[in-house]
Amino acid sequence: MLKGKFITLGVTGGIAAYKAADLASKLTGQGAAVHVIMTRSAGEFVRPLTFEALTGNSVSSDLFVSSPGLKMPHIDLAGQADLVVVAPATANILGKLAHGIADDLLTTTLMASTCPVLICPAMNVHMYANRAVQENIVKLAGYGYHFVEPEVGRVACGHFGKGRLAGTDTIVRAITGLLQSPGDMKGLTVVVTAGGTREPIDPVRYITNRSSGKMGYALAEAVSSRGGRVILISARTALKEPPGVELVPVETAREMHCAVMSHYPKADIVIKAAAVADYRCYREASDKIKKTGEKMTLELVRNPDILAELGAKKRDGVTLVGFAAETSQLEKNATEKLSRKNLDLLVANDVTMPGAGFGSDTNIVKLFFAGGRVEALPEMDKLSVAHKILDAVMVIRNTNK
Ligand code: CTP
């Protein structure tokens, strides 16, 4: 996926420097030309030879030492790069960058870079929480630097909390997103719904469905990486919202209905990936229902169909995308839903197929366009599916202009 891309990888001096070797290896494996800059402190933790062996390129660490192809290392490593990544990024590099200090090869390269820069902080829990560090991050985000936040967990010094370098796969996904996305969604506001709603029966029970929310969250991440503003209206999931996304948590279909309707006026695109319960209990019991006879009946009433309501009052310039999880007659159900709900695009999948079901990390979908065209996509991870859906949305918007 990264074939032909030039990535400059800055490695600074934290214990997580050893994880940068895995990152360099994965990026190289995906076809990128990876050129590593190590700070002096990084050299205390890992040897340049590790990165040279993994990337096939020499490692630079001295501002004044040129090498073949790098006459002025800081200018060349900045100028040739499609992306600069700093992983791990210590409190020190964040401080220097936020204050315009350029006193070594990595800081001068960062200062001379005009391509996107992705920073992956990793440090002791208390250092990360330190006000100066947090203020530097806010300042750098304001300058346009991209971040992959550290994870919560046990850090090398034994403390537990936020500070552990994000996983290699998370960083690779952020890199792929930045390199693939042409910023084509800048200026667009996208409402994404995700997760399965919960309809209470009594104070301890509810009706829900198997939706994990992964597809909706992948869409939110993809929109955000393409420069769009994301309002993620999410029923309960086990997922963490992607950075830069405005999360509106909801529980029931009616709460989702209210949230979607209140955000709809500012939306350019609405993507309804949520699995919304079609029915709720007619009366939610205020006390826990006690078991009585052998059978019991719950009386259910229809929930509002949020997407159908949006379709009925669709404004010019708004693109509506719906989802359909089917177990049979996919084509027939999908085309019927597309026209009944007045959608521009319907993403349908047969949830009985392996690799396409609820909770899976991959999906196999068919895109049904309002004009009648159908595009079948192969099995892909959900972030790639999300980008394909967004590509289709942007084509629809450009052709409707
Ligand atoms: N949807 C919605 N509000 C509902 C039900 C569904 O907005 N009350 C949206 C979903 O988010 C999804 C699309 O409509 O984008 C399709 O949902 P689905 O339940 O499959 O379609 P239905 O029209 O409810 O059809 P059926 O239950 O008959 O399959």
Short mmCIF file of C-alpha atoms and ligand atoms in Angstrom, two decimals:
data_model
loop_
_atom_site.label_atom_id
_atom_site.label_comp_id
_atom_site.label_asym_id
_atom_site.label_seq_id
_atom_site.Cartn_x
_atom_site.Cartn_y
_atom_site.Cartn_z
CA MET A 1 0.00 0.00 0.00
CA LEU A 2 2.96 2.33 0.48
CA LYS A 3 4.80 1.54 -2.74
CA GLY A 4 6.77 4.51 -4.01
CA LYS A 5 6.38 6.51 -0.80
CA PHE A 6 9.41 8.08 0.89
CA ILE A 7 9.03 8.08 4.66
CA THR A 8 11.48 9.78 6.98
CA LEU A 9 11.26 8.10 10.38
CA GLY A 10 12.60 10.09 13.32
CA VAL A 11 13.50 7.96 16.33
CA THR A 12 14.08 9.76 19.62
CA GLY A 13 15.53 8.58 22.90
CA GLY A 14 12.92 6.66 24.85
CA ILE A 15 12.71 3.00 25.74
CA ALA A 16 10.00 2.61 23.05
CA ALA A 17 12.76 3.25 20.46
CA TYR A 18 13.03 -0.52 20.07
CA LYS A 19 9.42 -0.58 18.82
CA ALA A 20 10.40 1.80 16.01
CA ALA A 21 12.34 -1.12 14.53
CA ASP A 22 9.08 -3.03 14.07
CA LEU A 23 7.50 0.08 12.55
CA ALA A 24 10.43 0.53 10.12
CA SER A 25 10.14 -3.12 9.16
CA LYS A 26 6.36 -2.98 8.55
CA LEU A 27 6.60 0.23 6.49
CA THR A 28 9.41 -1.24 4.40
CA GLY A 29 7.36 -4.43 3.99
CA GLN A 30 4.51 -2.35 2.55
CA GLY A 31 6.81 -0.93 -0.10
CA ALA A 32 7.87 2.41 1.43
CA ALA A 33 11.44 3.71 1.21
CA VAL A 34 12.18 4.33 4.89
CA HIS A 35 15.01 6.64 5.91
CA VAL A 36 15.71 6.74 9.62
CA ILE A 37 17.04 9.69 11.58
CA MET A 38 18.15 8.82 15.09
CA THR A 39 18.78 11.39 17.78
CA ARG A 40 21.87 11.01 19.96
CA SER A 41 19.71 9.70 22.85
CA ALA A 42 17.97 7.17 20.59
CA GLY A 43 21.43 5.68 19.98
CA GLU A 44 21.56 4.85 23.70
CA PHE A 45 18.62 2.47 23.24
CA VAL A 46 19.03 0.95 19.76
CA ARG A 47 21.83 0.61 17.24
CA PRO A 48 21.66 2.22 13.77
CA LEU A 49 22.55 -1.20 12.33
CA THR A 50 19.10 -2.50 13.37
CA PHE A 51 17.35 0.08 11.18
CA GLU A 52 19.89 -0.24 8.35
CA ALA A 53 19.30 -3.98 8.19
CA LEU A 54 15.51 -3.57 8.26
CA THR A 55 15.18 -0.70 5.78
CA GLY A 56 18.17 -1.28 3.51
CA ASN A 57 19.04 2.42 3.87
CA SER A 58 21.75 4.07 5.89
CA VAL A 59 20.72 5.79 9.12
CA SER A 60 21.43 9.50 9.55
CA SER A 61 22.10 11.11 12.86
CA ASP A 62 24.55 13.92 12.25
CA LEU A 63 23.52 17.26 10.80
CA PHE A 64 26.95 17.83 9.29
CA VAL A 65 27.69 14.39 7.82
CA SER A 66 26.49 13.82 4.26
CA SER A 67 26.01 10.41 2.68
CA PRO A 68 25.28 9.15 -0.85
CA GLY A 69 22.03 10.82 -2.00
CA LEU A 70 21.96 13.07 1.05
CA LYS A 71 24.30 16.01 0.42
CA MET A 72 22.50 18.22 2.93
CA PRO A 73 20.79 15.59 5.07
CA HIS A 74 18.17 17.81 6.78
CA ILE A 75 17.06 19.43 3.50
CA ASP A 76 17.08 16.18 1.52
CA LEU A 77 15.34 14.08 4.17
CA ALA A 78 12.65 16.78 4.49
CA GLY A 79 12.34 17.57 0.77
CA GLN A 80 12.14 14.01 -0.53
CA ALA A 81 9.72 12.81 2.14
CA ASP A 82 6.03 12.19 1.47
CA LEU A 83 5.64 11.92 5.23
CA VAL A 84 7.80 12.42 8.30
CA VAL A 85 6.97 10.25 11.32
CA VAL A 86 8.45 10.69 14.77
CA ALA A 87 8.07 7.47 16.78
CA PRO A 88 8.64 7.43 19.63
CA ALA A 89 8.47 11.18 20.29
CA THR A 90 9.83 12.16 23.70
CA ALA A 91 8.78 15.16 25.81
CA ASN A 92 12.03 16.77 24.69
CA ILE A 93 11.32 16.65 20.95
CA LEU A 94 7.77 17.93 21.54
CA GLY A 95 9.17 20.84 23.54
CA LYS A 96 11.78 21.69 20.94
CA LEU A 97 9.34 21.50 18.05
CA ALA A 98 6.71 23.57 19.83
CA HIS A 99 9.28 26.30 20.47
CA GLY A 100 11.03 26.36 17.12
CA ILE A 101 14.32 24.90 18.34
CA ALA A 102 16.36 23.30 15.57
CA ASP A 103 19.67 22.11 16.99
CA ASP A 104 20.18 18.64 15.50
CA LEU A 105 19.39 16.63 12.38
CA LEU A 106 15.88 15.59 13.40
CA THR A 107 14.69 19.01 14.55
CA THR A 108 16.15 20.77 11.49
CA THR A 109 14.56 18.17 9.21
CA LEU A 110 11.19 18.65 10.94
CA MET A 111 11.52 22.41 10.60
CA ALA A 112 12.33 22.09 6.89
CA SER A 113 9.48 19.65 6.16
CA THR A 114 6.47 20.77 4.16
CA CYS A 115 4.85 17.30 3.93
CA PRO A 116 2.51 15.95 6.66
CA VAL A 117 4.27 15.14 9.93
CA LEU A 118 2.94 12.43 12.24
CA ILE A 119 4.04 12.44 15.86
CA CYS A 120 3.67 9.42 18.12
CA PRO A 121 4.49 10.44 21.70
CA ALA A 122 5.67 7.87 24.24
CA MET A 123 6.94 8.60 27.71
CA ASN A 124 6.38 8.11 31.42
CA VAL A 125 2.76 8.53 32.49
CA HIS A 126 3.43 11.62 34.64
CA MET A 127 5.64 13.21 32.00
CA TYR A 128 2.87 12.78 29.42
CA ALA A 129 0.31 14.30 31.81
CA ASN A 130 2.64 17.23 32.57
CA ARG A 131 1.03 20.53 31.69
CA ALA A 132 3.97 21.72 29.59
CA VAL A 133 3.88 18.55 27.49
CA GLN A 134 0.11 18.78 27.02
CA GLU A 135 0.33 22.45 26.07
CA ASN A 136 3.07 21.66 23.55
CA ILE A 137 0.88 18.96 21.98
CA VAL A 138 -2.08 21.35 21.70
CA LYS A 139 0.21 23.97 20.17
CA LEU A 140 1.68 21.51 17.65
CA ALA A 141 -1.75 20.15 16.71
CA GLY A 142 -2.73 23.77 16.05
CA TYR A 143 0.30 24.10 13.72
CA GLY A 144 -1.08 21.16 11.70
CA TYR A 145 1.05 18.30 13.06
CA HIS A 146 -0.81 14.98 13.20
CA PHE A 147 -0.73 12.81 16.32
CA VAL A 148 -1.23 9.20 17.25
CA GLU A 149 -1.92 9.30 20.96
CA PRO A 150 -0.07 6.97 23.31
CA GLU A 151 -1.96 4.02 24.74
CA VAL A 152 -2.98 3.38 28.31
CA GLY A 153 -1.07 0.53 29.92
CA ARG A 154 1.96 -0.35 31.96
CA VAL A 155 5.00 1.69 30.92
CA ALA A 156 8.60 0.53 31.29
CA CYS A 157 9.13 2.36 34.60
CA GLY A 158 6.27 0.35 36.15
CA HIS A 159 3.63 3.10 36.23
CA PHE A 160 0.22 2.43 34.77
CA GLY A 161 -1.54 5.04 32.65
CA LYS A 162 -1.31 6.86 29.35
CA GLY A 163 2.15 7.03 27.85
CA ARG A 164 2.88 3.74 26.07
CA LEU A 165 3.71 4.10 22.37
CA ALA A 166 0.65 3.31 20.24
CA GLY A 167 0.74 -0.13 18.63
CA THR A 168 2.65 -0.51 15.37
CA ASP A 169 -0.53 -1.40 13.48
CA THR A 170 -2.27 1.73 14.74
CA ILE A 171 0.67 3.89 13.61
CA VAL A 172 0.84 2.15 10.21
CA ARG A 173 -2.90 2.76 9.74
CA ALA A 174 -2.47 6.45 10.53
CA ILE A 175 0.45 6.67 8.09
CA THR A 176 -1.49 4.90 5.33
CA GLY A 177 -4.46 7.17 5.97
CA LEU A 178 -2.33 10.32 5.73
CA LEU A 179 -0.54 9.16 2.60
CA GLN A 180 -3.62 7.91 0.81
CA SER A 181 -5.91 10.76 1.67
CA PRO A 182 -5.62 13.75 -0.57
CA GLY A 183 -7.44 15.94 1.98
CA ASP A 184 -10.43 15.76 -0.36
CA MET A 185 -12.97 16.07 2.45
CA LYS A 186 -11.61 19.36 3.83
CA GLY A 187 -14.46 21.74 4.56
CA LEU A 188 -17.10 18.97 4.68
CA THR A 189 -19.07 18.09 7.80
CA VAL A 190 -19.92 14.42 8.00
CA VAL A 191 -22.36 12.87 10.46
CA VAL A 192 -21.51 9.21 11.01
CA THR A 193 -23.67 6.92 13.16
CA ALA A 194 -22.27 3.72 14.63
CA GLY A 195 -22.97 0.83 16.97
CA GLY A 196 -26.13 -0.99 17.93
CA THR A 197 -28.80 0.89 19.88
CA ARG A 198 -30.05 -0.48 23.20
CA GLU A 199 -33.75 -0.47 23.97
CA PRO A 200 -34.45 -0.89 27.68
CA ILE A 201 -36.91 -3.50 28.91
CA ASP A 202 -36.52 -2.77 32.61
CA PRO A 203 -33.70 -1.27 34.75
CA VAL A 204 -31.46 -4.33 34.18
CA ARG A 205 -32.34 -5.61 30.70
CA TYR A 206 -32.37 -4.31 27.17
CA ILE A 207 -32.84 -5.37 23.55
CA THR A 208 -29.89 -4.85 21.25
CA ASN A 209 -28.14 -6.40 18.22
CA ARG A 210 -24.74 -7.77 17.24
CA SER A 211 -23.28 -4.55 15.80
CA SER A 212 -19.72 -3.89 17.08
CA GLY A 213 -19.52 -0.34 15.70
CA LYS A 214 -16.23 -1.15 13.91
CA MET A 215 -17.46 -0.12 10.43
CA GLY A 216 -18.83 3.22 11.67
CA TYR A 217 -15.65 3.98 13.64
CA ALA A 218 -13.50 3.09 10.61
CA LEU A 219 -15.58 5.54 8.55
CA ALA A 220 -15.11 8.25 11.18
CA GLU A 221 -11.35 7.63 11.17
CA ALA A 222 -11.22 7.70 7.36
CA VAL A 223 -13.22 10.95 7.08
CA SER A 224 -11.04 12.59 9.69
CA SER A 225 -7.83 11.51 7.95
CA ARG A 226 -9.17 13.00 4.69
CA GLY A 227 -9.62 16.37 6.39
CA GLY A 228 -13.39 16.25 7.05
CA ARG A 229 -15.11 17.28 10.27
CA VAL A 230 -16.71 14.22 11.85
CA ILE A 231 -19.66 14.15 14.22
CA LEU A 232 -19.78 10.54 15.38
CA ILE A 233 -23.15 9.70 16.90
CA SER A 234 -22.47 6.41 18.56
CA ALA A 235 -24.51 3.89 20.45
CA ARG A 236 -22.49 2.01 23.04
CA THR A 237 -19.44 0.14 21.67
CA ALA A 238 -16.20 -1.16 23.13
CA LEU A 239 -14.23 1.14 20.82
CA LYS A 240 -12.29 4.33 21.41
CA GLU A 241 -13.22 7.20 19.16
CA PRO A 242 -10.54 8.11 16.60
CA PRO A 243 -8.57 11.31 17.31
CA GLY A 244 -10.11 14.54 16.05
CA VAL A 245 -13.65 13.17 15.97
CA GLU A 246 -16.55 14.83 17.85
CA LEU A 247 -18.27 12.02 19.74
CA VAL A 248 -21.97 12.23 20.63
CA PRO A 249 -22.78 9.17 22.76
CA VAL A 250 -26.37 7.85 22.68
CA GLU A 251 -28.09 4.73 23.90
CA THR A 252 -31.49 4.25 22.31
CA ALA A 253 -32.89 4.70 18.80
CA ARG A 254 -34.89 7.68 19.98
CA GLU A 255 -31.76 9.35 21.43
CA MET A 256 -29.95 8.66 18.14
CA HIS A 257 -32.91 10.14 16.26
CA CYS A 258 -32.71 13.36 18.34
CA ALA A 259 -28.93 13.62 17.96
CA VAL A 260 -29.00 13.03 14.19
CA MET A 261 -31.81 15.54 13.65
CA SER A 262 -30.05 18.20 15.71
CA HIS A 263 -26.75 17.79 13.78
CA TYR A 264 -28.32 17.26 10.34
CA PRO A 265 -28.67 21.00 9.50
CA LYS A 266 -24.87 21.40 9.40
CA ALA A 267 -24.15 18.09 7.61
CA ASP A 268 -22.92 17.79 4.04
CA ILE A 269 -22.87 13.99 4.25
CA VAL A 270 -24.71 11.58 6.55
CA ILE A 271 -23.47 8.00 6.80
CA LYS A 272 -25.79 5.77 8.80
CA ALA A 273 -23.67 2.77 9.70
CA ALA A 274 -25.52 2.25 13.00
CA ALA A 275 -27.72 -0.78 13.53
CA VAL A 276 -30.83 0.92 14.84
CA ALA A 277 -33.48 -1.13 16.64
CA ASP A 278 -36.67 -1.02 14.61
CA TYR A 279 -38.77 -1.57 17.75
CA ARG A 280 -38.65 -0.61 21.44
CA CYS A 281 -40.69 -1.72 24.43
CA TYR A 282 -44.06 -0.06 24.54
CA ARG A 283 -43.57 0.46 28.27
CA GLU A 284 -40.18 0.29 29.99
CA ALA A 285 -40.80 -1.33 33.39
CA SER A 286 -39.65 0.88 36.24
CA ASP A 287 -38.87 -2.17 38.40
CA LYS A 288 -37.06 -5.35 37.41
CA ILE A 289 -39.58 -7.71 35.82
CA LYS A 290 -39.99 -10.87 37.92
CA LYS A 291 -40.41 -14.24 36.29
CA THR A 292 -43.95 -15.60 36.43
CA GLY A 293 -45.44 -18.09 33.94
CA GLU A 294 -43.72 -20.28 31.32
CA LYS A 295 -44.22 -17.67 28.62
CA MET A 296 -43.99 -13.94 28.58
CA THR A 297 -44.78 -11.37 25.92
CA LEU A 298 -43.14 -8.00 25.44
CA GLU A 299 -45.20 -5.43 23.66
CA LEU A 300 -43.07 -3.49 21.16
CA VAL A 301 -43.69 -0.31 19.20
CA ARG A 302 -41.93 1.02 16.10
CA ASN A 303 -38.97 3.35 16.48
CA PRO A 304 -38.60 6.25 14.09
CA ASP A 305 -36.74 5.29 10.91
CA ILE A 306 -34.06 7.96 11.10
CA LEU A 307 -32.64 7.43 7.64
CA ALA A 308 -36.04 7.33 5.95
CA GLU A 309 -36.88 10.62 7.66
CA LEU A 310 -33.63 12.19 6.41
CA GLY A 311 -34.32 10.84 2.94
CA ALA A 312 -37.79 12.38 2.94
CA LYS A 313 -36.48 15.85 3.73
CA LYS A 314 -33.09 15.67 1.98
CA ARG A 315 -31.64 19.08 1.09
CA ASP A 316 -29.82 19.77 -2.17
CA GLY A 317 -26.10 19.16 -1.74
CA VAL A 318 -26.51 16.56 1.03
CA THR A 319 -25.30 13.02 0.37
CA LEU A 320 -27.09 10.25 2.24
CA VAL A 321 -25.49 6.86 2.73
CA GLY A 322 -27.28 3.91 4.31
CA PHE A 323 -26.27 0.41 5.27
CA ALA A 324 -28.12 -2.84 4.95
CA ALA A 325 -27.09 -5.97 6.80
CA GLU A 326 -28.91 -8.81 5.11
CA THR A 327 -29.07 -12.57 5.44
CA SER A 328 -30.84 -13.29 2.12
CA GLN A 329 -31.96 -11.61 -1.11
CA LEU A 330 -29.26 -8.97 -0.79
CA GLU A 331 -29.74 -7.30 -4.19
CA LYS A 332 -33.53 -7.13 -3.91
CA ASN A 333 -33.52 -5.77 -0.34
CA ALA A 334 -30.71 -3.33 -1.06
CA THR A 335 -32.31 -1.76 -4.14
CA GLU A 336 -35.64 -1.54 -2.34
CA LYS A 337 -34.07 0.24 0.67
CA LEU A 338 -32.05 2.56 -1.55
CA SER A 339 -35.15 3.89 -3.25
CA ARG A 340 -37.54 3.75 -0.25
CA LYS A 341 -35.14 5.80 1.89
CA ASN A 342 -34.16 8.15 -1.00
CA LEU A 343 -30.43 7.43 -0.60
CA ASP A 344 -27.48 8.30 -2.81
CA LEU A 345 -25.59 5.18 -1.85
CA LEU A 346 -26.41 1.99 0.01
CA VAL A 347 -23.69 -0.26 1.40
CA ALA A 348 -24.99 -3.80 1.69
CA ASN A 349 -23.44 -6.92 3.09
CA ASP A 350 -24.53 -10.47 3.61
CA VAL A 351 -23.72 -10.96 7.29
CA THR A 352 -23.81 -14.74 6.97
CA MET A 353 -20.65 -14.73 4.81
CA PRO A 354 -17.34 -15.44 6.62
CA GLY A 355 -15.32 -12.19 6.70
CA ALA A 356 -18.41 -10.00 6.46
CA GLY A 357 -20.28 -10.52 9.72
CA PHE A 358 -20.77 -8.46 12.86
CA GLY A 359 -17.67 -7.87 14.95
CA SER A 360 -15.36 -8.98 12.14
CA ASP A 361 -12.30 -6.83 11.32
CA THR A 362 -13.00 -7.26 7.62
CA ASN A 363 -16.04 -6.74 5.47
CA ILE A 364 -17.31 -7.80 2.04
CA VAL A 365 -19.74 -5.22 0.71
CA LYS A 366 -21.62 -4.24 -2.40
CA LEU A 367 -22.19 -0.58 -3.20
CA PHE A 368 -25.60 0.25 -4.69
CA PHE A 369 -25.68 3.68 -6.34
CA ALA A 370 -28.88 5.72 -6.83
CA GLY A 371 -28.43 5.56 -10.61
CA GLY A 372 -28.63 1.74 -10.54
CA ARG A 373 -24.90 0.94 -10.70
CA VAL A 374 -23.65 -1.83 -8.39
CA GLU A 375 -20.03 -2.28 -7.38
CA ALA A 376 -18.90 -5.41 -5.54
CA LEU A 377 -15.80 -5.01 -3.37
CA PRO A 378 -13.56 -7.90 -2.34
CA GLU A 379 -12.92 -8.79 1.32
CA MET A 380 -10.96 -5.92 2.87
CA ASP A 381 -10.19 -4.57 6.32
CA LYS A 382 -12.86 -2.16 7.49
CA LEU A 383 -10.66 0.95 7.14
CA SER A 384 -10.03 0.14 3.47
CA VAL A 385 -13.76 -0.47 2.96
CA ALA A 386 -14.39 2.91 4.63
CA HIS A 387 -12.04 4.65 2.15
CA LYS A 388 -13.76 2.92 -0.78
CA ILE A 389 -17.15 4.14 0.48
CA LEU A 390 -15.77 7.66 0.82
CA ASP A 391 -14.25 7.49 -2.68
CA ALA A 392 -17.73 6.59 -3.96
CA VAL A 393 -19.32 9.43 -1.95
CA MET A 394 -16.85 11.95 -3.39
CA VAL A 395 -17.52 10.73 -6.95
CA ILE A 396 -21.29 11.12 -6.35
CA ARG A 397 -20.77 14.64 -4.97
CA ASN A 398 -18.51 15.69 -7.83
CA THR A 399 -20.88 14.37 -10.49
CA ASN A 400 -23.91 16.01 -8.81
CA LYS A 401 -22.24 19.45 -8.71
N1 CTP B 1 -32.01 2.86 10.06
C1 CTP B 1 -32.41 4.02 10.68
N2 CTP B 1 -33.42 4.01 11.60
C2 CTP B 1 -34.06 2.87 11.88
C3 CTP B 1 -33.67 1.66 11.24
C4 CTP B 1 -32.64 1.68 10.34
O1 CTP B 1 -31.83 5.07 10.41
N3 CTP B 1 -35.02 2.87 12.77
C5 CTP B 1 -30.92 2.90 9.07
C6 CTP B 1 -29.71 2.10 9.43
O2 CTP B 1 -28.77 2.89 10.12
C7 CTP B 1 -29.18 1.65 8.08
C8 CTP B 1 -30.42 1.56 7.24
O3 CTP B 1 -31.41 2.34 7.89
O4 CTP B 1 -28.36 2.62 7.47
C9 CTP B 1 -30.94 0.16 7.00
O5 CTP B 1 -31.42 -0.40 8.15
P1 CTP B 1 -32.29 -1.74 8.16
O6 CTP B 1 -32.76 -1.98 9.55
O7 CTP B 1 -31.50 -2.82 7.55
O8 CTP B 1 -33.43 -1.38 7.21
P2 CTP B 1 -34.94 -1.39 7.46
O9 CTP B 1 -35.45 -0.30 6.60
O10 CTP B 1 -35.24 -1.30 8.90
O11 CTP B 1 -35.39 -2.76 6.82
P3 CTP B 1 -35.66 -4.20 7.47
O12 CTP B 1 -35.61 -4.09 8.96
O13 CTP B 1 -36.96 -4.51 6.94
O14 CTP B 1 -34.55 -5.05 6.92
#
